[in-house]
Amino acid sequence: MDRRTFLKTTAIASAVSVVPFGRAAFATEGPWRTFDVTTRVELNSTGAASIWLPIPTVNTDYQKVMETTFKTDGGKAQIVQDTTYGAGILVAEFTGSDKPVVEVTTRIMTRDRLVDLNAAPNNEQLDPAERKLALAPTDLLPTDGIVLKTAKEITKGAKTDVAKSQAIYDWIVDNTRRDAKVRGCGVGDIKSMLESNNLGGKCGDLNALFVGLARSVGVPARDVYGVRVADSKLGYKSLGKAGDITKAQHCRAEVYLAGYGWVPVDPADVRKVVLEEDGGLPLTDAKVEAARKRLFGSWEMNWMAYNYAHDVQLPGDKKGKIGFFMYPNAMIIEDGNATRVDSLDPDNFKYKITSLEITG
C-alpha cells in the first residue's frame, strides 16, 4: 500500500516554474463551499501499466485546493506538475504483478464568480508572460487562417476587448449547437470545425472555439478544464451533477479584459440549456436568455477546475501529447505492446469519480 498526501501550499513552492495566473477584479460572490472529489481506478490488467489522473492545481479567488491524498495497490505513484501550465498530474506505475488500483481524493473550496463589467475598471494589467501564453496558438487552437478570418468578420466594428469578446460569445451562442452524439466533451479541433462548417460539438469544442477566436484577434483567453461537483442552485437541471460525477467533465473559458481581470464565460453551457433543459428550448425562451446573460461574466461554482493546460505530455507516455487533460488516462503494456485505454469509456476503463459536499 502506497499512501501519500499532497498539500497545494507545498506543491506550488516545489519543482517546476509555473507561469502565474492573474487575479480577476470584482470576481466573487456568495459563501465558500467545500467538496471532496474522489477518483478511483481499477484496471483489468495482467501486464505492466501506467495511470495518469488530473489533479486540480487552480488556486484563485474562486477556488482553493486544500489537500490531495492518494493511495495505490501494487504500484508506485507521485504527483508532478506540467512545466508550462502547472497542471497537476498523478503518475502511477505498475509492474504487472498486482492488479493496478489508484484512489485519489482532493478537498477543494469554491465560491461563485461574478465580474461586474458595468463597474469602473481598475488599473490591473496582465503579466507579460501570462499574456503571451494566453495568446499563443496550440495544436488544436490555431490563431491564423480560417480562425483569424472568422474572428475578424465576427468582431468587425468592435473597438474594445469587451466588445470583441461579447461579439464572439454571441456568435457562438447563435451559430453553434450542442451535439449529443459527440463523445465526452469533444476534441476541440476548431480549424476543422470552421473549415467543415460543422459547428456542432460539446464544451471542449464550443468553448475552445471562443478561446481560439479571441486569441486570434489579440484578446487573451484560455480554456479551464474541470468537472461538475454539485447540482445547480439556479434552476438548471442540465448544468449540474452531484454524487457520481464520472461523466460530468466540463470545460469552461475565461477572457482577460484589462481593468477587470479574468472574466468567466461559458457559451457552451448556453447551448446545453437549449438542447437539454425541459426537453429542449428555443434561444428566445426566458430560461435560455437568462443563462445567456449570466454566462458572460459569471460562473456558478458547482464545478471544480483542474487546469488550463493544452498539448499535455504525460510523463512516460510514448504515444505523444494529448490535446487537454480532463479525463483519467492509462496505458497497458502486454507482450511488449503498449495500448492506450479509452478514457471516454469509464465502464471498461474501470474508473469512477464521486463528489461529496462537506457541510457544517
Coordinates of C-alpha atoms in Angstrom, one line a residue:
M1 CA 0.0 0.0 0.0
D2 CA 1.4 3.4 -1.1
R3 CA -0.4 6.3 0.7
R4 CA 0.7 9.9 0.4
T5 CA -0.6 13.4 0.9
F6 CA -0.1 16.3 -1.5
L7 CA -0.6 19.8 0.0
K8 CA -1.1 22.5 -2.5
T9 CA 0.7 25.0 -0.5
T10 CA 3.9 23.0 -0.6
A11 CA 3.5 21.9 -4.2
I12 CA 3.5 25.4 -5.6
A13 CA 6.9 26.0 -4.0
S14 CA 8.3 22.8 -5.4
A15 CA 9.8 21.5 -8.5
V16 CA 8.5 23.4 -11.5
S17 CA 8.5 27.0 -12.7
V18 CA 4.8 27.8 -13.3
V19 CA 3.6 30.9 -15.1
P20 CA 1.4 32.8 -12.6
F21 CA -2.3 33.4 -13.4
G22 CA -3.8 36.8 -12.7
R23 CA -6.5 37.7 -10.2
A24 CA -9.8 39.0 -11.5
A25 CA -11.4 42.2 -10.2
F26 CA -15.0 42.1 -8.8
A27 CA -14.8 38.3 -9.2
T28 CA -16.5 36.5 -6.4
E29 CA -19.9 36.3 -4.8
G30 CA -21.5 34.2 -2.1
P31 CA -20.1 31.9 0.6
W32 CA -17.4 29.3 0.2
R33 CA -18.5 25.7 -0.2
T34 CA -16.3 22.6 0.5
F35 CA -16.2 19.4 -1.6
D36 CA -14.3 16.1 -1.5
V37 CA -13.8 14.8 -5.0
T38 CA -12.6 11.2 -5.3
T39 CA -11.4 9.3 -8.4
R40 CA -10.9 5.5 -8.1
V41 CA -9.3 3.4 -10.9
E42 CA -9.1 -0.4 -11.0
L43 CA -7.6 -1.6 -14.3
N44 CA -8.4 -5.1 -15.6
S45 CA -4.7 -5.7 -16.5
T46 CA -2.2 -8.5 -16.1
G47 CA 0.6 -6.6 -17.6
A48 CA 2.6 -3.5 -16.7
A49 CA 0.5 -0.3 -16.7
S50 CA 0.7 3.4 -16.2
I51 CA -2.2 5.6 -15.0
W52 CA -2.4 9.4 -15.2
L53 CA -5.0 11.3 -13.3
P54 CA -5.7 15.1 -13.4
I55 CA -5.1 16.8 -10.0
P56 CA -6.5 20.3 -9.5
T57 CA -3.9 23.0 -9.2
V58 CA -6.1 26.0 -9.9
N59 CA -5.8 28.3 -6.8
T60 CA -7.7 31.6 -7.3
D61 CA -10.2 33.9 -5.6
Y62 CA -12.9 31.4 -6.6
Q63 CA -11.2 28.1 -5.8
K64 CA -8.9 26.9 -3.1
V65 CA -7.2 23.5 -3.3
M66 CA -6.9 22.4 0.3
E67 CA -5.4 18.9 0.2
T68 CA -4.9 15.9 -2.1
T69 CA -4.4 12.4 -0.7
F70 CA -3.8 9.3 -2.7
K71 CA -3.1 5.6 -2.3
T72 CA -2.1 2.8 -4.7
D73 CA -2.2 -1.0 -4.6
G74 CA 0.6 -2.8 -6.3
G75 CA 2.3 0.2 -7.7
K76 CA 4.1 3.5 -7.0
A77 CA 2.7 7.0 -7.5
Q78 CA 3.7 10.6 -7.3
I79 CA 2.2 14.0 -8.2
V80 CA 4.1 16.2 -10.7
Q81 CA 3.2 19.4 -12.5
D82 CA 3.3 20.3 -16.2
T83 CA 6.1 22.8 -16.7
T84 CA 4.1 25.1 -19.0
Y85 CA 0.7 25.4 -17.3
G86 CA 1.3 23.9 -13.9
A87 CA -1.3 21.2 -14.4
G88 CA -1.2 18.6 -11.7
I89 CA -0.6 15.0 -12.8
L90 CA -0.8 11.9 -10.6
V91 CA 1.6 9.4 -12.2
A92 CA 1.1 5.8 -11.1
E93 CA 3.3 2.9 -12.4
F94 CA 2.6 -0.8 -12.0
T95 CA 4.9 -3.7 -12.9
G96 CA 2.1 -6.2 -13.7
S97 CA 2.5 -8.4 -10.6
D98 CA -0.7 -6.9 -9.0
K99 CA -4.0 -5.5 -10.2
P100 CA -3.5 -1.8 -10.7
V101 CA -5.6 0.3 -8.3
V102 CA -5.4 4.0 -7.6
E103 CA -7.6 6.2 -5.5
V104 CA -7.1 10.0 -5.1
T105 CA -9.2 12.5 -3.1
T106 CA -9.0 16.2 -3.3
R107 CA -10.6 18.6 -0.9
I108 CA -11.5 22.0 -2.5
M109 CA -13.3 25.1 -1.6
T110 CA -15.3 27.1 -4.2
R111 CA -17.4 30.2 -4.4
D112 CA -19.5 31.6 -7.2
R113 CA -17.9 34.1 -9.6
L114 CA -19.4 37.4 -10.9
V115 CA -17.4 40.1 -12.7
D116 CA -19.4 43.3 -13.0
L117 CA -18.4 44.7 -16.4
N118 CA -20.6 47.8 -15.7
A119 CA -18.3 48.8 -12.8
A120 CA -15.5 51.2 -13.3
P121 CA -12.3 49.3 -14.3
N122 CA -9.2 49.3 -12.1
N123 CA -5.6 49.6 -13.2
E124 CA -4.9 45.9 -13.3
Q125 CA -3.0 44.6 -16.4
L126 CA -2.0 41.1 -17.4
D127 CA 1.6 39.9 -16.6
P128 CA 3.5 39.8 -20.0
A129 CA 4.4 36.1 -19.6
E130 CA 0.8 35.2 -18.9
R131 CA -0.4 37.4 -21.8
K132 CA 2.0 35.5 -24.2
L133 CA 0.7 32.2 -23.0
A134 CA -3.0 33.3 -23.3
L135 CA -2.5 34.4 -26.9
A136 CA -0.4 31.5 -28.1
P137 CA -1.7 29.0 -30.7
T138 CA -1.9 25.4 -29.7
D139 CA -2.1 22.2 -31.8
L140 CA -5.9 22.3 -31.8
L141 CA -6.3 26.1 -31.4
P142 CA -4.5 27.8 -34.3
T143 CA -4.8 31.6 -34.5
D144 CA -4.2 32.2 -38.2
G145 CA -6.0 31.1 -41.4
I146 CA -9.7 30.5 -41.2
V147 CA -9.7 31.1 -37.4
L148 CA -8.4 34.6 -37.8
K149 CA -10.6 35.3 -40.9
T150 CA -13.7 34.2 -39.0
A151 CA -12.8 36.2 -35.9
K152 CA -12.2 39.4 -37.9
E153 CA -15.6 39.0 -39.5
I154 CA -17.3 38.5 -36.1
T155 CA -15.6 41.4 -34.4
K156 CA -15.8 43.9 -37.3
G157 CA -16.6 47.3 -35.8
A158 CA -15.8 46.2 -32.3
K159 CA -13.4 48.8 -30.8
T160 CA -12.6 47.3 -27.4
D161 CA -11.7 43.9 -26.0
V162 CA -15.0 43.8 -24.1
A163 CA -16.9 44.4 -27.3
K164 CA -14.9 41.8 -29.2
S165 CA -15.4 39.2 -26.5
Q166 CA -19.1 39.9 -26.4
A167 CA -19.4 39.6 -30.2
I168 CA -17.6 36.3 -30.2
Y169 CA -19.6 34.9 -27.3
D170 CA -22.9 36.0 -29.1
W171 CA -21.8 34.5 -32.4
I172 CA -21.1 31.1 -30.8
V173 CA -24.4 31.1 -28.9
D174 CA -26.2 32.0 -32.1
N175 CA -24.4 29.8 -34.6
T176 CA -23.2 26.6 -32.9
R177 CA -25.2 23.7 -31.5
R178 CA -24.6 21.1 -28.8
D179 CA -24.3 17.7 -30.4
A180 CA -25.3 14.9 -28.1
K181 CA -23.7 12.3 -30.3
V182 CA -20.2 13.7 -29.7
R183 CA -18.2 11.5 -27.3
G184 CA -17.1 13.0 -24.0
C185 CA -16.5 16.8 -24.1
G186 CA -15.4 16.7 -27.8
V187 CA -12.0 17.2 -29.3
G188 CA -11.6 20.9 -29.7
D189 CA -10.2 21.0 -33.2
I190 CA -11.5 24.4 -34.1
K191 CA -9.9 24.7 -37.5
S192 CA -11.7 21.6 -38.7
M193 CA -15.0 22.8 -37.3
L194 CA -14.7 26.1 -39.2
E195 CA -13.5 24.5 -42.4
S196 CA -16.2 21.9 -42.5
N197 CA -18.8 24.4 -41.3
N198 CA -19.8 21.7 -38.8
L199 CA -20.4 23.8 -35.7
G200 CA -21.8 21.1 -33.6
G201 CA -19.9 19.8 -30.5
K202 CA -19.7 19.9 -26.8
C203 CA -17.9 22.1 -24.3
G204 CA -14.4 21.1 -25.4
D205 CA -15.3 22.2 -28.9
L206 CA -17.5 25.3 -28.4
N207 CA -15.6 26.9 -25.6
A208 CA -12.3 26.1 -27.4
L209 CA -13.8 28.0 -30.4
F210 CA -14.4 31.0 -28.2
V211 CA -10.8 30.9 -26.9
G212 CA -9.2 30.4 -30.3
L213 CA -11.3 33.2 -31.9
A214 CA -10.5 35.6 -29.1
R215 CA -6.8 34.9 -29.2
S216 CA -6.6 35.3 -33.0
V217 CA -7.7 39.0 -32.6
G218 CA -5.4 39.7 -29.7
V219 CA -7.7 39.1 -26.8
P220 CA -6.1 36.9 -24.1
A221 CA -8.3 33.8 -23.4
R222 CA -7.9 30.3 -22.0
D223 CA -9.8 27.1 -21.6
V224 CA -10.3 25.8 -18.0
Y225 CA -10.8 22.1 -17.7
G226 CA -12.7 20.6 -14.8
V227 CA -15.7 18.6 -13.6
R228 CA -19.1 19.4 -12.2
V229 CA -19.4 18.6 -8.5
A230 CA -22.9 19.6 -7.4
D231 CA -26.4 20.3 -8.7
S232 CA -27.2 23.8 -9.9
K233 CA -28.9 26.1 -7.4
L234 CA -30.1 28.4 -10.3
G235 CA -32.8 26.1 -11.5
Y236 CA -30.9 24.4 -14.4
K237 CA -31.1 20.6 -14.2
S238 CA -28.7 20.3 -17.1
L239 CA -25.9 22.4 -15.5
G240 CA -25.0 20.4 -12.5
K241 CA -24.2 16.9 -11.2
A242 CA -23.7 15.6 -7.7
G243 CA -22.7 12.2 -6.3
D244 CA -21.5 10.0 -9.2
I245 CA -19.8 12.6 -11.5
T246 CA -17.9 10.1 -13.6
K247 CA -19.2 11.6 -16.8
A248 CA -19.6 15.2 -15.6
Q249 CA -16.4 16.6 -17.0
H250 CA -16.9 20.2 -18.2
C251 CA -14.6 22.7 -20.0
R252 CA -15.2 26.4 -19.4
A253 CA -13.5 29.5 -20.7
E254 CA -12.1 32.8 -19.5
V255 CA -11.1 36.0 -21.3
Y256 CA -8.8 38.7 -19.9
L257 CA -10.3 42.2 -20.0
A258 CA -7.9 44.9 -18.9
G259 CA -9.2 46.6 -15.8
Y260 CA -11.5 43.7 -14.9
G261 CA -9.1 40.7 -14.9
W262 CA -10.0 37.2 -15.9
V263 CA -13.7 37.2 -16.8
P264 CA -15.6 33.8 -16.8
V265 CA -17.6 32.9 -19.9
D266 CA -19.4 29.7 -20.9
P267 CA -21.3 29.8 -24.3
A268 CA -21.2 26.0 -24.4
D269 CA -23.5 25.8 -21.4
V270 CA -26.0 28.1 -23.0
R271 CA -26.2 25.7 -25.9
K272 CA -26.5 22.8 -23.3
V273 CA -29.6 24.6 -21.8
V274 CA -31.1 24.9 -25.3
L275 CA -30.6 21.2 -26.0
E276 CA -31.4 19.6 -22.7
E277 CA -33.3 21.9 -20.4
D278 CA -37.0 21.0 -20.2
G279 CA -36.7 18.7 -23.2
G280 CA -35.2 21.4 -25.4
L281 CA -35.8 25.2 -25.6
P282 CA -35.6 27.9 -28.3
L283 CA -33.0 30.6 -28.0
T284 CA -35.8 33.1 -27.3
D285 CA -37.0 31.2 -24.2
A286 CA -36.7 33.2 -21.0
K287 CA -34.7 30.5 -19.3
V288 CA -32.2 30.4 -22.2
E289 CA -32.0 34.2 -22.3
A290 CA -31.2 34.3 -18.5
A291 CA -28.4 31.7 -18.9
R292 CA -27.0 33.6 -21.9
K293 CA -26.9 36.9 -19.9
R294 CA -25.4 35.2 -16.8
L295 CA -22.8 33.1 -18.5
F296 CA -20.9 36.1 -19.9
G297 CA -19.2 37.3 -16.8
S298 CA -20.4 34.7 -14.3
W299 CA -19.9 31.1 -13.2
E300 CA -21.9 29.1 -10.7
M301 CA -19.1 27.3 -8.9
N302 CA -20.8 23.9 -8.5
W303 CA -17.7 22.8 -10.6
M304 CA -14.1 22.1 -9.8
A305 CA -11.3 23.4 -12.1
Y306 CA -8.4 21.1 -12.8
N307 CA -6.1 23.1 -15.1
Y308 CA -5.6 25.4 -18.1
A309 CA -3.3 23.0 -20.0
H310 CA -3.1 22.3 -23.7
D311 CA -0.8 19.8 -25.6
V312 CA 0.0 17.9 -22.5
Q313 CA 2.8 15.4 -22.5
L314 CA 2.0 12.8 -19.8
P315 CA 5.2 11.6 -18.1
G316 CA 6.4 8.3 -19.6
D317 CA 3.7 8.3 -22.3
K318 CA 5.3 7.4 -25.6
K319 CA 2.1 7.8 -27.6
G320 CA 2.5 11.6 -27.9
K321 CA 0.8 14.6 -26.4
I322 CA -2.9 14.9 -25.6
G323 CA -4.9 18.0 -26.5
F324 CA -6.1 18.6 -23.0
F325 CA -6.1 16.8 -19.6
M326 CA -9.5 16.4 -18.1
Y327 CA -10.1 12.6 -18.0
P328 CA -8.2 9.7 -16.4
N329 CA -5.7 8.2 -18.9
A330 CA -3.9 4.9 -18.8
M331 CA -1.6 2.7 -20.8
I332 CA -1.3 -1.1 -20.5
I333 CA 1.7 -3.0 -21.7
E334 CA 1.3 -6.7 -22.6
D335 CA 3.8 -8.8 -24.6
G336 CA 5.8 -5.6 -25.2
N337 CA 2.9 -3.8 -26.8
A338 CA 1.6 -0.6 -25.3
T339 CA -2.2 0.0 -25.6
R340 CA -3.9 3.2 -24.5
V341 CA -7.1 2.6 -22.6
D342 CA -10.2 4.5 -23.8
S343 CA -10.6 7.5 -21.4
L344 CA -14.2 8.1 -22.5
D345 CA -15.3 4.5 -21.6
P346 CA -15.2 4.5 -17.8
D347 CA -17.1 1.2 -17.5
N348 CA -14.4 -0.7 -19.4
F349 CA -11.6 1.6 -18.3
K350 CA -12.9 0.9 -14.7
Y351 CA -12.9 4.3 -13.1
K352 CA -15.4 6.2 -11.1
I353 CA -15.4 9.8 -9.9
T354 CA -17.6 11.0 -6.9
S355 CA -18.2 14.2 -5.2
L356 CA -19.3 14.9 -1.6
E357 CA -20.2 18.4 -0.3
I358 CA -18.8 18.9 3.3
T359 CA -21.3 20.9 5.4
G360 CA -21.4 22.1 8.9

